[in-house]
Coordinates of C-alpha atoms in Angstrom, one line a residue:
D1 CA -18.8 -9.1 15.2
S2 CA -16.6 -11.1 17.1
F3 CA -14.0 -8.7 18.1
K4 CA -17.0 -6.8 19.3
A5 CA -18.6 -9.9 21.1
F6 CA -15.5 -10.7 23.0
V7 CA -15.0 -6.9 24.1
D8 CA -18.4 -6.9 25.5
L9 CA -18.2 -10.4 26.9
N10 CA -14.6 -10.5 28.6
P11 CA -14.7 -11.1 32.1
A12 CA -11.4 -10.3 33.1
P13 CA -10.6 -7.3 30.5
R14 CA -7.5 -6.4 32.6
H15 CA -5.8 -9.9 32.3
V16 CA -7.1 -11.2 29.0
G17 CA -7.1 -9.3 25.7
L18 CA -6.6 -9.8 22.3
A19 CA -3.6 -10.2 19.4
V20 CA -4.3 -8.7 16.4
A21 CA -3.0 -9.9 12.9
P22 CA -3.6 -7.5 9.8
Y23 CA -2.7 -10.7 7.8
H24 CA -5.6 -12.3 8.8
L25 CA -8.2 -9.4 9.0
Q26 CA -7.1 -8.7 5.0
S27 CA -7.8 -12.4 4.2
I28 CA -11.3 -11.7 5.1
K29 CA -11.5 -7.8 3.8
A30 CA -12.2 -6.9 7.5
S31 CA -11.3 -3.6 8.6
V32 CA -7.9 -3.4 10.5
E33 CA -8.4 0.1 11.8
E34 CA -12.2 -0.7 12.9
V35 CA -10.8 -3.9 15.0
I36 CA -8.3 -1.8 16.5
R37 CA -11.0 0.5 17.9
T38 CA -13.3 -2.0 18.5
A39 CA -10.5 -3.9 20.7
G40 CA -9.6 -0.9 22.5
S41 CA -8.0 -1.2 25.7
Q42 CA -8.4 -5.0 25.6
L43 CA -6.0 -5.0 22.7
L44 CA -2.7 -6.7 24.0
F45 CA -0.5 -7.3 21.0
F46 CA -0.1 -6.4 17.2
Y47 CA 1.3 -8.0 14.9
A48 CA 2.9 -6.1 12.2
W49 CA 2.3 -8.8 9.4
Q50 CA 0.6 -8.1 6.1
A51 CA -1.1 -10.6 3.8
A52 CA 1.2 -11.4 1.0
D53 CA 3.7 -13.9 -0.2
G54 CA 7.4 -14.6 1.8
I55 CA 9.1 -11.2 3.0
N56 CA 6.5 -9.0 1.5
Q57 CA 4.7 -10.1 4.6
L58 CA 6.7 -8.1 6.4
P59 CA 6.0 -4.0 6.8
G60 CA 7.7 -1.7 4.1
H61 CA 7.8 -4.8 1.8
G62 CA 4.4 -5.8 0.6
P63 CA 1.4 -3.3 -0.5
A64 CA -0.1 -2.1 2.8
D65 CA 0.1 1.0 4.1
F66 CA 0.7 0.8 7.9
V67 CA 0.3 4.5 8.8
P68 CA -3.6 4.0 9.0
W69 CA -3.1 0.9 11.4
L70 CA -0.6 3.0 13.5
K71 CA -2.9 5.9 13.8
A72 CA -5.7 3.7 15.0
L73 CA -3.4 2.3 17.6
A74 CA -2.5 5.8 18.9
H75 CA -6.2 6.7 18.9
I76 CA -6.8 3.9 21.5
N77 CA -3.5 4.7 23.1
Y78 CA -2.0 1.3 22.8
Q79 CA 1.2 0.5 25.2
G80 CA 1.9 -2.4 23.7
F81 CA 4.3 -4.0 21.1
V82 CA 3.9 -3.6 17.2
N83 CA 5.7 -6.7 16.2
P84 CA 7.2 -7.5 12.6
F85 CA 6.3 -10.7 11.7
M86 CA 5.7 -13.7 8.8
H87 CA 5.7 -17.3 7.9
G88 CA 8.2 -18.7 5.8
N89 CA 12.2 -19.6 5.8
P90 CA 14.3 -17.1 4.5
T91 CA 18.0 -17.5 5.1
P92 CA 19.2 -15.5 8.0
E93 CA 20.9 -12.9 5.8
E94 CA 17.9 -12.1 3.9
L95 CA 15.6 -12.0 7.2
S96 CA 18.2 -9.5 8.6
T97 CA 18.0 -7.1 5.9
A98 CA 14.2 -7.5 5.6
M99 CA 13.6 -6.9 9.0
A100 CA 16.0 -3.4 9.1
K101 CA 13.4 -2.3 6.4
A102 CA 10.7 -3.3 8.0
C103 CA 11.9 -1.6 11.2
A104 CA 12.6 1.7 9.5
Y105 CA 9.4 1.4 7.8
L106 CA 7.4 1.1 11.1
K107 CA 9.4 4.0 12.7
D108 CA 8.9 6.2 9.3
C109 CA 4.9 5.7 9.6
H110 CA 4.8 6.2 13.1
T111 CA 6.3 9.6 12.6
R112 CA 3.5 10.1 10.1
A113 CA 0.9 8.4 12.2
I114 CA 1.3 10.7 14.8
G115 CA 2.4 14.1 13.1

């Protein structure tokens, strides 16, 4: 409801918008796809971040299927960044390897999402 209220009341939708972090949406059991559709053209940034511990917060490491999220982004013609994100303190080597896997996973999900 808060996303809908923001979108409806936003006085400057061409300049002010939303950043969506699925991690937080999953924590409250909200539908990531529904929030993406609600935000529509006011979605300016998407964190590719899932509710999990450590490296498993990154795409392709934890349990979340990112294909439906990327389908929803395609449905609203999202043109912004999809940024892999996590909290924590992995070593540079761990993070480099994990990010390579996350990016490859997101590319595969994108292919599956748009056909």
